Amino acid sequence: MRELGIGLIGTGFMGRAHALAFNNARAVFELPVHLKLAALADADTERAHRCAKDWGFAQAHGDWQALINNPNVDVVAITTPNHLHYPMAMAAIAAGKAVYCEKPLAVSLEQADAMRRAASAAGVVTRVGYNYQHNPMITLARQMIASGELGEIISFQGEFSEDFMADPASPWSWRCEVEHAGGALADLGSHLLSMARYLVGDVVSVCADTQTVHARRPAVKGSTDHLKSIAVDDQVHALLRFANGARGTVSSSWLKQGYKNHLSFEISGTKGTLAFDQERLNELQVCRVGQDGFQRLLAGPALPGYAAFSPAAGHQLGYNELKTLEVQELILALAGQGADGTDFEAAWEVERLATAIRVAAKEERWVTVNSL
């Protein structure tokens, strides 16, 4: 069996999620290749060595370029702050290595375009971490839509809100920088835009409004006299027109009290409506013509992907299982056995849609997406 060396850059929350996913994928799936956790890199060399040991990676680097140059690394997984995605991915592509990058793809549409073009020219496999789409219930929703069970799709209403920045005393971080692709739209909304495209199709035009509610935040936690100006959006609302004629709304906020992972949507057609909320990720609500209310569909082993983790319905998958399913799809693509998932081309389309929303909000007009 061919060996595939994994190189992971970053040791934060997403770095740990990727490490768990690669380890879990080896344990629960019969993969067509043997995964080797070849190397881990972090700017903090001591932390790199500690995490490499704890997570099972063979080598540690204090320099990400050294990881890319490591001959044992075939796949570069990037889990760093957004502004580092571009240089790391471009270096990995230039080295002929596959790239598995967290979202958003880049900090500008120009960078995203260069990344997708470079990957296409090099012929390397790429994937971007829109892991929510790998939920078996989302796969079921897509199948129901594609089969015509809901009839002609006429509307998409989506929201992705959390409350981790609701407190105005929450300190500044790189997520508050325009240059780092910060803001609710990039951090949360990009997941929702990708989901809308995945389920309903291309968006042709948008109109939008964005708002910065807390214009200043403490430079460091607990500071009251050193405040930094904030220019990124705290919340965004947009209207969408889809290529298939459906209409839609999307909203995203990181100020919405009470929500922890409220990626939710309702999709309505001429024969029914389905509804989903990531905070109840093992359920899909469906109402068909003739029903007086919604029916709850519960995730179970009959759905592709679920049975790898549990043999019984109602026992629940979680966030890390979705990441593992995403890694499985990546490995299958690398083995030439699958083409699902969001590659750099599809991720560029999400970035173009997000850019159109920003332009529409700034210029207070409808914007045609393919004009960008």
Short mmCIF file of N, CA and C in Angstrom, two decimals, residues 125-184:
data_model
loop_
_atom_site.label_atom_id
_atom_site.label_comp_id
_atom_site.label_asym_id
_atom_site.label_seq_id
_atom_site.Cartn_x
_atom_site.Cartn_y
_atom_site.Cartn_z
N VAL A 125 -3.81 18.09 -6.07
CA VAL A 125 -5.10 18.01 -5.39
C VAL A 125 -5.15 19.07 -4.30
N THR A 126 -6.27 19.78 -4.23
CA THR A 126 -6.47 20.80 -3.19
C THR A 126 -7.83 20.59 -2.54
N ARG A 127 -7.92 20.93 -1.27
CA ARG A 127 -9.19 20.94 -0.56
C ARG A 127 -9.16 22.07 0.47
N VAL A 128 -10.35 22.61 0.76
CA VAL A 128 -10.51 23.69 1.72
C VAL A 128 -11.49 23.25 2.80
N GLY A 129 -11.24 23.66 4.04
CA GLY A 129 -11.94 23.12 5.19
C GLY A 129 -13.35 23.61 5.42
N TYR A 130 -14.24 23.34 4.48
CA TYR A 130 -15.66 23.59 4.70
C TYR A 130 -16.30 22.30 5.20
N ASN A 131 -15.91 21.91 6.41
CA ASN A 131 -16.23 20.59 6.92
C ASN A 131 -17.71 20.36 7.20
N TYR A 132 -18.49 21.41 7.41
CA TYR A 132 -19.91 21.21 7.71
C TYR A 132 -20.64 20.53 6.57
N GLN A 133 -20.15 20.69 5.34
CA GLN A 133 -20.78 20.07 4.19
C GLN A 133 -20.62 18.56 4.17
N HIS A 134 -19.74 18.03 5.02
CA HIS A 134 -19.51 16.59 5.04
C HIS A 134 -20.40 15.86 6.03
N ASN A 135 -21.32 16.57 6.64
CA ASN A 135 -22.31 15.97 7.52
C ASN A 135 -23.22 15.05 6.70
N PRO A 136 -23.41 13.79 7.11
CA PRO A 136 -24.33 12.91 6.38
C PRO A 136 -25.72 13.50 6.19
N MET A 137 -26.17 14.34 7.12
CA MET A 137 -27.49 14.97 6.96
C MET A 137 -27.50 16.01 5.85
N ILE A 138 -26.37 16.67 5.64
CA ILE A 138 -26.27 17.62 4.53
C ILE A 138 -26.24 16.87 3.20
N THR A 139 -25.56 15.73 3.19
CA THR A 139 -25.58 14.88 2.00
C THR A 139 -27.00 14.45 1.67
N LEU A 140 -27.76 14.07 2.69
CA LEU A 140 -29.15 13.70 2.50
C LEU A 140 -29.97 14.87 1.96
N ALA A 141 -29.77 16.05 2.52
CA ALA A 141 -30.49 17.24 2.05
C ALA A 141 -30.19 17.50 0.57
N ARG A 142 -28.93 17.38 0.20
CA ARG A 142 -28.56 17.61 -1.20
C ARG A 142 -29.21 16.58 -2.13
N GLN A 143 -29.27 15.33 -1.68
CA GLN A 143 -29.90 14.29 -2.48
C GLN A 143 -31.39 14.55 -2.65
N MET A 144 -32.03 15.01 -1.58
CA MET A 144 -33.46 15.30 -1.65
C MET A 144 -33.73 16.43 -2.64
N ILE A 145 -32.88 17.44 -2.62
CA ILE A 145 -33.04 18.56 -3.55
C ILE A 145 -32.81 18.11 -4.98
N ALA A 146 -31.72 17.35 -5.20
CA ALA A 146 -31.36 16.91 -6.55
C ALA A 146 -32.40 15.96 -7.14
N SER A 147 -33.04 15.17 -6.30
CA SER A 147 -34.03 14.20 -6.79
C SER A 147 -35.37 14.84 -7.10
N GLY A 148 -35.54 16.11 -6.72
CA GLY A 148 -36.80 16.79 -6.96
C GLY A 148 -37.84 16.58 -5.89
N GLU A 149 -37.43 16.00 -4.76
CA GLU A 149 -38.38 15.73 -3.69
C GLU A 149 -39.03 17.00 -3.15
N LEU A 150 -38.29 18.10 -3.19
CA LEU A 150 -38.85 19.38 -2.73
C LEU A 150 -39.46 20.19 -3.86
N GLY A 151 -39.45 19.63 -5.06
CA GLY A 151 -39.95 20.37 -6.21
C GLY A 151 -38.94 21.39 -6.70
N GLU A 152 -39.43 22.42 -7.36
CA GLU A 152 -38.56 23.51 -7.82
C GLU A 152 -38.15 24.36 -6.61
N ILE A 153 -36.84 24.53 -6.42
CA ILE A 153 -36.36 25.30 -5.27
C ILE A 153 -36.62 26.78 -5.51
N ILE A 154 -37.26 27.42 -4.54
CA ILE A 154 -37.62 28.83 -4.71
C ILE A 154 -36.95 29.75 -3.69
N SER A 155 -36.47 29.20 -2.56
CA SER A 155 -35.84 30.10 -1.59
C SER A 155 -34.84 29.39 -0.70
N PHE A 156 -33.83 30.16 -0.29
CA PHE A 156 -32.83 29.73 0.69
C PHE A 156 -32.73 30.82 1.74
N GLN A 157 -32.95 30.47 2.99
CA GLN A 157 -32.79 31.42 4.10
C GLN A 157 -31.76 30.84 5.05
N GLY A 158 -30.62 31.51 5.19
CA GLY A 158 -29.55 30.96 5.99
C GLY A 158 -28.97 31.95 6.98
N GLU A 159 -28.44 31.42 8.07
CA GLU A 159 -27.79 32.25 9.08
C GLU A 159 -26.65 31.46 9.71
N PHE A 160 -25.54 32.13 9.95
CA PHE A 160 -24.48 31.54 10.77
C PHE A 160 -24.05 32.59 11.79
N SER A 161 -24.47 32.37 13.02
CA SER A 161 -24.18 33.33 14.09
C SER A 161 -23.62 32.63 15.31
N GLU A 162 -22.72 33.34 15.99
CA GLU A 162 -22.18 32.91 17.27
C GLU A 162 -22.09 34.14 18.17
N ASP A 163 -21.63 33.96 19.41
CA ASP A 163 -21.59 35.09 20.34
C ASP A 163 -20.22 35.32 20.95
N PHE A 164 -19.15 34.75 20.32
CA PHE A 164 -17.84 34.83 20.95
C PHE A 164 -17.23 36.23 20.91
N MET A 165 -17.81 37.15 20.13
CA MET A 165 -17.34 38.54 20.13
C MET A 165 -18.43 39.50 20.63
N ALA A 166 -19.46 38.96 21.28
CA ALA A 166 -20.58 39.79 21.72
C ALA A 166 -20.19 40.81 22.78
N ASP A 167 -19.27 40.45 23.64
CA ASP A 167 -18.82 41.36 24.69
C ASP A 167 -17.90 42.41 24.08
N PRO A 168 -18.25 43.70 24.17
CA PRO A 168 -17.37 44.74 23.61
C PRO A 168 -16.00 44.78 24.28
N ALA A 169 -15.87 44.14 25.44
CA ALA A 169 -14.57 44.08 26.11
C ALA A 169 -13.71 42.92 25.61
N SER A 170 -14.27 42.10 24.71
CA SER A 170 -13.46 41.04 24.10
C SER A 170 -12.30 41.69 23.35
N PRO A 171 -11.08 41.24 23.56
CA PRO A 171 -9.93 41.95 23.00
C PRO A 171 -9.76 41.76 21.51
N TRP A 172 -9.01 42.68 20.94
CA TRP A 172 -8.61 42.60 19.54
C TRP A 172 -7.85 41.30 19.29
N SER A 173 -8.03 40.75 18.10
CA SER A 173 -7.22 39.63 17.64
C SER A 173 -7.05 39.78 16.14
N TRP A 174 -6.29 38.88 15.53
CA TRP A 174 -6.08 38.97 14.09
C TRP A 174 -7.40 38.89 13.33
N ARG A 175 -8.43 38.31 13.93
CA ARG A 175 -9.73 38.23 13.27
C ARG A 175 -10.38 39.61 13.11
N CYS A 176 -9.83 40.61 13.78
CA CYS A 176 -10.36 41.97 13.70
C CYS A 176 -9.64 42.81 12.64
N GLU A 177 -8.76 42.21 11.88
CA GLU A 177 -7.97 42.94 10.88
C GLU A 177 -8.50 42.67 9.47
N VAL A 178 -8.75 43.74 8.72
CA VAL A 178 -9.16 43.60 7.33
C VAL A 178 -8.10 42.85 6.54
N GLU A 179 -6.83 43.17 6.80
CA GLU A 179 -5.72 42.55 6.07
C GLU A 179 -5.61 41.05 6.33
N HIS A 180 -6.24 40.58 7.38
CA HIS A 180 -6.22 39.16 7.71
C HIS A 180 -7.53 38.47 7.34
N ALA A 181 -8.35 39.16 6.53
CA ALA A 181 -9.68 38.64 6.15
C ALA A 181 -10.52 38.37 7.38
N GLY A 182 -10.51 39.34 8.30
CA GLY A 182 -11.29 39.20 9.51
C GLY A 182 -12.73 39.61 9.30
N GLY A 183 -13.52 39.51 10.36
CA GLY A 183 -14.92 39.89 10.31
C GLY A 183 -15.84 38.69 10.28
N ALA A 184 -17.10 38.94 10.60
CA ALA A 184 -18.09 37.86 10.67
C ALA A 184 -18.31 37.19 9.32
#
